[in-house]
Amino acid sequence: MSEPQEIVLLGKNELVGVVAQLYAEGYRLVQIGCNTLRAAYELNYSFDKDYLFKNLRITVTPGEEVPSISAIYQNSFLYENEIHDLFGIAVTNISVDYHGTLYRTSIKTPFSVDNVRLPEPPKQKAEAPAQKEDRPRQQEAETEGPEGQKE
């Protein structure tokens, strides 16, 4: 049985205050993940306490800066540098800032909105009516006996 996972939607200006509160309550930082959306980025900050997850989610547009939480959770500087290097999101006040050199990639910010081509969602197909050829076969199948013999 899986436990319910809480996702809290925040504005970027609320992030540091909420993270500080989680730290004071004894939560540990599990991960910071980022996803590219059509014209924005979704950042998920996952925390754990007593095997229960709490996830903070913020959405930012290209060019927006995100405040660092490395003053609260020191190890977050690696996640934040990774997000900067791979997505191109500026993270302000990182305790250890690699200035875009944490990763060497052939494409600068390979997961940025400009570099990711998201597929269009599939179009819904209209359900086709049964063809005339299918109907007699269905009727024959209904009248067959236990060993495939017609009754």
PDB file of C-alpha atoms in Angstrom:
ATOM      1  CA  MET A   1       0.000   0.000   0.000  1.00  0.00           C
ATOM      2  CA  SER A   2       1.387   3.389  -0.899  1.00  0.00           C
ATOM      3  CA  GLU A   3       1.167   6.394   1.340  1.00  0.00           C
ATOM      4  CA  PRO A   4      -0.448   9.619   0.130  1.00  0.00           C
ATOM      5  CA  GLN A   5       2.062  12.148  -1.141  1.00  0.00           C
ATOM      6  CA  GLU A   6       1.382  15.804  -0.509  1.00  0.00           C
ATOM      7  CA  ILE A   7       2.093  18.324  -3.279  1.00  0.00           C
ATOM      8  CA  VAL A   8       2.034  21.969  -2.225  1.00  0.00           C
ATOM      9  CA  LEU A   9       1.858  24.582  -4.992  1.00  0.00           C
ATOM     10  CA  LEU A  10       3.845  27.713  -4.156  1.00  0.00           C
ATOM     11  CA  GLY A  11       4.929  30.969  -5.676  1.00  0.00           C
ATOM     12  CA  LYS A  12       8.710  31.306  -5.977  1.00  0.00           C
ATOM     13  CA  ASN A  13       8.724  34.097  -3.371  1.00  0.00           C
ATOM     14  CA  GLU A  14       7.224  31.716  -0.784  1.00  0.00           C
ATOM     15  CA  LEU A  15       9.779  28.960  -1.375  1.00  0.00           C
ATOM     16  CA  VAL A  16      12.561  29.909   1.054  1.00  0.00           C
ATOM     17  CA  GLY A  17      10.171  30.594   3.945  1.00  0.00           C
ATOM     18  CA  VAL A  18       8.334  27.286   3.530  1.00  0.00           C
ATOM     19  CA  VAL A  19      11.625  25.378   3.157  1.00  0.00           C
ATOM     20  CA  ALA A  20      12.954  27.007   6.352  1.00  0.00           C
ATOM     21  CA  GLN A  21       9.811  25.875   8.166  1.00  0.00           C
ATOM     22  CA  LEU A  22      10.240  22.292   6.911  1.00  0.00           C
ATOM     23  CA  TYR A  23      13.863  22.323   8.084  1.00  0.00           C
ATOM     24  CA  ALA A  24      12.764  23.533  11.530  1.00  0.00           C
ATOM     25  CA  GLU A  25      10.215  20.682  11.649  1.00  0.00           C
ATOM     26  CA  GLY A  26      12.915  18.085  10.957  1.00  0.00           C
ATOM     27  CA  TYR A  27      12.321  17.318   7.284  1.00  0.00           C
ATOM     28  CA  ARG A  28      15.240  16.185   5.133  1.00  0.00           C
ATOM     29  CA  LEU A  29      15.738  17.238   1.517  1.00  0.00           C
ATOM     30  CA  VAL A  30      15.316  14.238  -0.786  1.00  0.00           C
ATOM     31  CA  GLN A  31      15.633  15.808  -4.228  1.00  0.00           C
ATOM     32  CA  ILE A  32      15.010  18.821  -6.409  1.00  0.00           C
ATOM     33  CA  GLY A  33      13.739  17.979  -9.869  1.00  0.00           C
ATOM     34  CA  CYS A  34      12.876  20.093 -12.862  1.00  0.00           C
ATOM     35  CA  ASN A  35      10.606  19.485 -15.862  1.00  0.00           C
ATOM     36  CA  THR A  36      10.300  21.439 -19.071  1.00  0.00           C
ATOM     37  CA  LEU A  37       6.739  22.443 -19.915  1.00  0.00           C
ATOM     38  CA  ARG A  38       5.570  24.130 -23.128  1.00  0.00           C
ATOM     39  CA  ALA A  39       6.533  27.666 -22.072  1.00  0.00           C
ATOM     40  CA  ALA A  40       7.681  27.246 -18.474  1.00  0.00           C
ATOM     41  CA  TYR A  41       9.525  25.044 -16.005  1.00  0.00           C
ATOM     42  CA  GLU A  42       8.147  23.059 -13.094  1.00  0.00           C
ATOM     43  CA  LEU A  43      10.474  22.641 -10.117  1.00  0.00           C
ATOM     44  CA  ASN A  44       9.666  20.016  -7.505  1.00  0.00           C
ATOM     45  CA  TYR A  45      11.334  20.040  -4.104  1.00  0.00           C
ATOM     46  CA  SER A  46      10.805  16.752  -2.240  1.00  0.00           C
ATOM     47  CA  PHE A  47      11.190  16.422   1.516  1.00  0.00           C
ATOM     48  CA  ASP A  48      10.782  13.478   3.872  1.00  0.00           C
ATOM     49  CA  LYS A  49       9.990  13.046   7.522  1.00  0.00           C
ATOM     50  CA  ASP A  50       9.058   9.707   9.081  1.00  0.00           C
ATOM     51  CA  TYR A  51       8.781   8.101   5.604  1.00  0.00           C
ATOM     52  CA  LEU A  52       6.158  10.596   4.445  1.00  0.00           C
ATOM     53  CA  PHE A  53       6.925  12.839   1.503  1.00  0.00           C
ATOM     54  CA  LYS A  54       6.013  16.458   1.130  1.00  0.00           C
ATOM     55  CA  ASN A  55       6.588  18.003  -2.287  1.00  0.00           C
ATOM     56  CA  LEU A  56       6.779  21.717  -2.979  1.00  0.00           C
ATOM     57  CA  ARG A  57       6.106  22.738  -6.569  1.00  0.00           C
ATOM     58  CA  ILE A  58       6.839  26.062  -8.222  1.00  0.00           C
ATOM     59  CA  THR A  59       6.439  27.050 -11.855  1.00  0.00           C
ATOM     60  CA  VAL A  60       8.642  29.675 -13.481  1.00  0.00           C
ATOM     61  CA  THR A  61       8.905  31.071 -16.979  1.00  0.00           C
ATOM     62  CA  PRO A  62      12.147  31.391 -18.950  1.00  0.00           C
ATOM     63  CA  GLY A  63      14.189  34.319 -17.664  1.00  0.00           C
ATOM     64  CA  GLU A  64      12.765  34.189 -14.126  1.00  0.00           C
ATOM     65  CA  GLU A  65      15.188  33.711 -11.257  1.00  0.00           C
ATOM     66  CA  VAL A  66      14.647  31.165  -8.504  1.00  0.00           C
ATOM     67  CA  PRO A  67      15.981  31.714  -4.967  1.00  0.00           C
ATOM     68  CA  SER A  68      18.475  29.162  -3.665  1.00  0.00           C
ATOM     69  CA  ILE A  69      17.690  27.078  -0.603  1.00  0.00           C
ATOM     70  CA  SER A  70      21.386  26.213  -0.067  1.00  0.00           C
ATOM     71  CA  ALA A  71      21.589  28.468   3.005  1.00  0.00           C
ATOM     72  CA  ILE A  72      19.064  26.099   4.632  1.00  0.00           C
ATOM     73  CA  TYR A  73      19.941  22.740   3.032  1.00  0.00           C
ATOM     74  CA  GLN A  74      23.629  22.964   2.109  1.00  0.00           C
ATOM     75  CA  ASN A  75      23.595  19.963  -0.240  1.00  0.00           C
ATOM     76  CA  SER A  76      20.996  21.620  -2.474  1.00  0.00           C
ATOM     77  CA  PHE A  77      23.775  23.528  -4.252  1.00  0.00           C
ATOM     78  CA  LEU A  78      24.377  20.484  -6.485  1.00  0.00           C
ATOM     79  CA  TYR A  79      20.727  20.262  -7.550  1.00  0.00           C
ATOM     80  CA  GLU A  80      20.582  23.996  -8.133  1.00  0.00           C
ATOM     81  CA  ASN A  81      23.752  24.067 -10.252  1.00  0.00           C
ATOM     82  CA  GLU A  82      22.413  21.122 -12.246  1.00  0.00           C
ATOM     83  CA  ILE A  83      19.129  22.944 -12.895  1.00  0.00           C
ATOM     84  CA  HIS A  84      21.052  26.021 -13.997  1.00  0.00           C
ATOM     85  CA  ASP A  85      23.325  24.067 -16.353  1.00  0.00           C
ATOM     86  CA  LEU A  86      20.704  21.791 -17.904  1.00  0.00           C
ATOM     87  CA  PHE A  87      17.625  24.031 -17.973  1.00  0.00           C
ATOM     88  CA  GLY A  88      19.115  27.528 -18.019  1.00  0.00           C
ATOM     89  CA  ILE A  89      17.220  28.665 -14.922  1.00  0.00           C
ATOM     90  CA  ALA A  90      19.084  31.313 -12.931  1.00  0.00           C
ATOM     91  CA  VAL A  91      19.276  30.378  -9.247  1.00  0.00           C
ATOM     92  CA  THR A  92      20.236  33.291  -7.010  1.00  0.00           C
ATOM     93  CA  ASN A  93      22.514  33.133  -3.952  1.00  0.00           C
ATOM     94  CA  ILE A  94      23.750  29.539  -4.348  1.00  0.00           C
ATOM     95  CA  SER A  95      26.309  28.816  -1.621  1.00  0.00           C
ATOM     96  CA  VAL A  96      28.639  27.066  -4.115  1.00  0.00           C
ATOM     97  CA  ASP A  97      27.999  28.382  -7.633  1.00  0.00           C
ATOM     98  CA  TYR A  98      29.710  26.633 -10.544  1.00  0.00           C
ATOM     99  CA  HIS A  99      28.596  29.415 -12.922  1.00  0.00           C
ATOM    100  CA  GLY A 100      27.452  26.989 -15.608  1.00  0.00           C
ATOM    101  CA  THR A 101      30.438  24.617 -15.407  1.00  0.00           C
ATOM    102  CA  LEU A 102      29.056  21.736 -13.308  1.00  0.00           C
ATOM    103  CA  TYR A 103      28.304  19.771 -16.499  1.00  0.00           C
ATOM    104  CA  ARG A 104      30.017  19.792 -19.862  1.00  0.00           C
ATOM    105  CA  THR A 105      27.355  19.328 -22.512  1.00  0.00           C
ATOM    106  CA  SER A 106      27.516  19.624 -26.282  1.00  0.00           C
ATOM    107  CA  ILE A 107      24.371  21.783 -26.173  1.00  0.00           C
ATOM    108  CA  LYS A 108      24.176  24.630 -23.710  1.00  0.00           C
ATOM    109  CA  THR A 109      21.082  24.118 -21.496  1.00  0.00           C
ATOM    110  CA  PRO A 110      19.861  20.995 -23.348  1.00  0.00           C
ATOM    111  CA  PHE A 111      16.544  20.841 -21.466  1.00  0.00           C
ATOM    112  CA  SER A 112      15.578  24.491 -21.809  1.00  0.00           C
ATOM    113  CA  VAL A 113      12.264  25.511 -23.357  1.00  0.00           C
ATOM    114  CA  ASP A 114      14.177  26.566 -26.479  1.00  0.00           C
ATOM    115  CA  ASN A 115      15.899  23.185 -26.922  1.00  0.00           C
ATOM    116  CA  VAL A 116      13.145  20.730 -25.995  1.00  0.00           C
ATOM    117  CA  ARG A 117      10.519  19.872 -28.576  1.00  0.00           C
ATOM    118  CA  LEU A 118       7.484  18.518 -26.798  1.00  0.00           C
ATOM    119  CA  PRO A 119       5.192  16.322 -28.893  1.00  0.00           C
ATOM    120  CA  GLU A 120       1.636  17.351 -29.536  1.00  0.00           C
ATOM    121  CA  PRO A 121      -0.864  15.327 -27.519  1.00  0.00           C
ATOM    122  CA  PRO A 122      -2.451  12.515 -29.544  1.00  0.00           C
ATOM    123  CA  LYS A 123      -5.765  13.314 -31.168  1.00  0.00           C
ATOM    124  CA  GLN A 124      -8.763  11.326 -30.034  1.00  0.00           C
ATOM    125  CA  LYS A 125      -9.864   8.777 -32.613  1.00  0.00           C
ATOM    126  CA  ALA A 126     -13.559   8.399 -33.303  1.00  0.00           C
ATOM    127  CA  GLU A 127     -14.743   4.877 -32.581  1.00  0.00           C
ATOM    128  CA  ALA A 128     -15.416   3.100 -35.862  1.00  0.00           C
ATOM    129  CA  PRO A 129     -18.723   1.209 -36.184  1.00  0.00           C
ATOM    130  CA  ALA A 130     -18.483  -2.565 -36.633  1.00  0.00           C
ATOM    131  CA  GLN A 131     -18.101  -3.544 -40.265  1.00  0.00           C
ATOM    132  CA  LYS A 132     -20.565  -5.874 -41.982  1.00  0.00           C
ATOM    133  CA  GLU A 133     -17.889  -8.585 -42.294  1.00  0.00           C
ATOM    134  CA  ASP A 134     -17.429  -8.693 -38.519  1.00  0.00           C
ATOM    135  CA  ARG A 135     -21.097  -9.294 -37.690  1.00  0.00           C
ATOM    136  CA  PRO A 136     -21.514 -12.784 -39.228  1.00  0.00           C
ATOM    137  CA  ARG A 137     -18.299 -13.958 -37.568  1.00  0.00           C
ATOM    138  CA  GLN A 138     -19.556 -12.767 -34.193  1.00  0.00           C
ATOM    139  CA  GLN A 139     -22.849 -14.628 -34.718  1.00  0.00           C
ATOM    140  CA  GLU A 140     -21.000 -17.807 -35.780  1.00  0.00           C
ATOM    141  CA  ALA A 141     -18.779 -17.609 -32.700  1.00  0.00           C
ATOM    142  CA  GLU A 142     -21.840 -17.386 -30.466  1.00  0.00           C
ATOM    143  CA  THR A 143     -23.383 -20.556 -31.966  1.00  0.00           C
ATOM    144  CA  GLU A 144     -20.268 -22.748 -31.763  1.00  0.00           C
ATOM    145  CA  GLY A 145     -20.198 -25.606 -29.283  1.00  0.00           C
ATOM    146  CA  PRO A 146     -17.510 -26.560 -26.786  1.00  0.00           C
ATOM    147  CA  GLU A 147     -14.987 -27.904 -29.334  1.00  0.00           C
ATOM    148  CA  GLY A 148     -15.531 -25.334 -32.059  1.00  0.00           C
ATOM    149  CA  GLN A 149     -18.336 -27.348 -33.702  1.00  0.00           C
ATOM    150  CA  LYS A 150     -21.464 -25.557 -34.761  1.00  0.00           C
ATOM    151  CA  GLU A 151     -24.591 -26.488 -32.858  1.00  0.00           C
TER     152      GLU A 151
END
